[in-house]
Amino acid sequence: MTTRLLSLTRPIPWASFLVPGVLVGLMALGFVVAMVRYVSGIGAISNLNDGYGWGLWISFDLLCGVALAAGGFVTATAVYIFGLEKFRPIVRPAILTAFLGYLMVAVALLVDLGRPERIWYLIIYWNPKSVMFEVGWCVMLYLTVLALEFSPMLWERLRLEPFRRLIQAIVIPLVIAGTTLSTLHQSSLGSLFTISPEQLHKLWYTPLLPLMFWLTAVAVGPAMVILESTISSRVFRRGLEIDLVGSLAKVIPVALAVYLGVKIGELVATSEFGLVFEGDLESGLFLTEMIGGVILPMVLFSLPAVRRSSGLLLVGAILVIGGVIMNRFDVSLAGLSRPPGVGYFPAWSEFAVTIAIIAAGVSAYGLVARYLPLFGEHAHTEAEA
Amino acid sequence: MTFAMLFDASKCTACRGCQVACKQWNDLPGEVTHNTGSYQNPPRLSADTWLVMEFHELENGDEFKWGFLRRACMHCVHPACVSACPVGALHKTSDGPVLYNEDRCIGCRYCMLACPFDVPTFTWKKGLFEGAVIHKCTFCIDRVSAGLETACAKTCPARALVFGERDDLIAEAEARIQARPDKYVPHIYGKEEAGGTDVLYISHIPFEELGMPSLGEAPVQERSEQIMERATPAVLVGMMVGLGGLYWVVKRRNEMMAKKGSGAAHGDEEAPS
């Protein structure tokens, strides 16, 4: 049943069971670990402690997960708001990635929250002063918007034409809501850490953290589209829309340049620029993040030759993605000073949960690509623009 | 009337009576711990230990010196945990104590990040059926609301910890510092820190050496509250209106282009296929 998924490998009989087998195995392991957590507590499967209340699941599953889902709103905005019709072929894959990404975030939260069964309390008990209040509402609302944006694939497959038309009729308000919610959500994840001005290292702490998180999300969105298009073009034996992704990549150097400018300007204005060359762990992390994840890809994506080469596009995209992942870990873990005597490194079982959630996302993408019209939207060109 | 406590580090003998009284009154179980080479035990606050005496081994020239510090919730005047909690499970009472509503907590642990004193602790060993939530010092609300002192202050044999009214205790602290300026650090920790706390400290040892964070006078949540109260509504409305307007302008322009029949699209982009 998975011949298409595996068409990149040679047709060895057992190989057609290998990839799904591994994915199911990883999901099963994560499921068992999660069950232990539900019976015996988060402490039973994690190294989280009272000094490090947040760990891998928040830094990676939540912060990176949301950032890496940014391809959805960037692409949808380009096509539906800016009227850049040529990007339409990559809207559906980008929306799907964002939708699955947000579902993965939601699942991770159900493991990480102490009382996941009370997650709906966010709806009835309000504290509008809390950034976490905004984060929670953005997850709920944007997940709903993404589900609606994704649904036409389902309606087409099920031949439920009235539903498809309904979504088509409200697609512009949906995209506007989605872009607004994405902007709020990406930035609010940065705002979360403005409450720790004394604990977050000055290389990362800035009152502009929400802006920094949003800018990096705008840069990493197209990078994710590049990564995903490259993988799917190989796995599903489709041509890579190189002119499209190359063109979308033009956003990246702009967002990164603004990010770099604000970052340097802010460090100079607060006379903390010297910290960059302090030579300690933080300055090393910061320099790696800025040179490898910001400056290098900014230069790469500015070059037309790079935007025409599938290999170099992929290299640049991986640099941006790596830089953003590093940034989220630096802000939420490495750059936060914690009380003396406490430490944290994720337990194997924490990785098992994270990997299981990724495996579930990959499986879901494969199933949607196989059973729903993910790449076949050309037949239903919506008469817009 | 604001309930408060004053801890005088110079009077503390580190008998840990307060730590035991806290456990007894609040019915908190003992913890299995390991010898870490320090008298300090348990090593830090936890869901079952709401007050811990810290034993700081300090150098005073060639001499060894003890620094004893009572570590528990500071009951901030403007608590960051209350600001951070998305469901309002924490609140500041008009009498001073910062209280926590276990029936509302969703266990997100943002309060643990927000607290500049690293006070809120989590029940790591509780599963889905017991419900893992936050625990911390309650200022013995069940005692003080009945006219009693807090258990820790009541038990302190050296009177290093006293219970009272915030303004009275600040006056008392000032009087003690003035009477012995040679002995005390000329600072009341908690009078101004992070917007002020209802648990106040005076000491003969600099507060940084005792592990207290150096905080400004503004509450740490000042910035995040500004973002929530001003930036977020502005971005919400601005984005909706801006994107709607942009969509309309682009659509109009494309229609005009199509009418002209030039077939060229805007900017350097190709025409829609």
Coordinates of N, CA and C in Angstrom, one line a residue, chain B residues 23 112 132 141 169 198 245:
Chain B
K23 N 5.6 22.4 57.5 CA 5.2 21.1 57.1 C 4.0 20.6 57.9
M112 N 6.0 29.4 37.0 CA 7.3 29.0 37.5 C 8.4 29.8 36.7
A132 N -1.9 17.0 38.2 CA -0.6 17.6 38.5 C -0.8 19.1 38.5
I141 N -3.0 31.1 55.1 CA -4.3 31.9 55.0 C -5.3 31.4 55.9
L169 N 6.2 46.8 60.0 CA 7.4 46.0 59.9 C 8.5 46.7 59.1
D198 N 5.6 41.4 50.3 CA 5.0 41.5 51.6 C 5.8 40.7 52.6
G245 N -7.7 45.7 3.5 CA -7.4 46.9 2.6 C -6.5 46.4 1.5

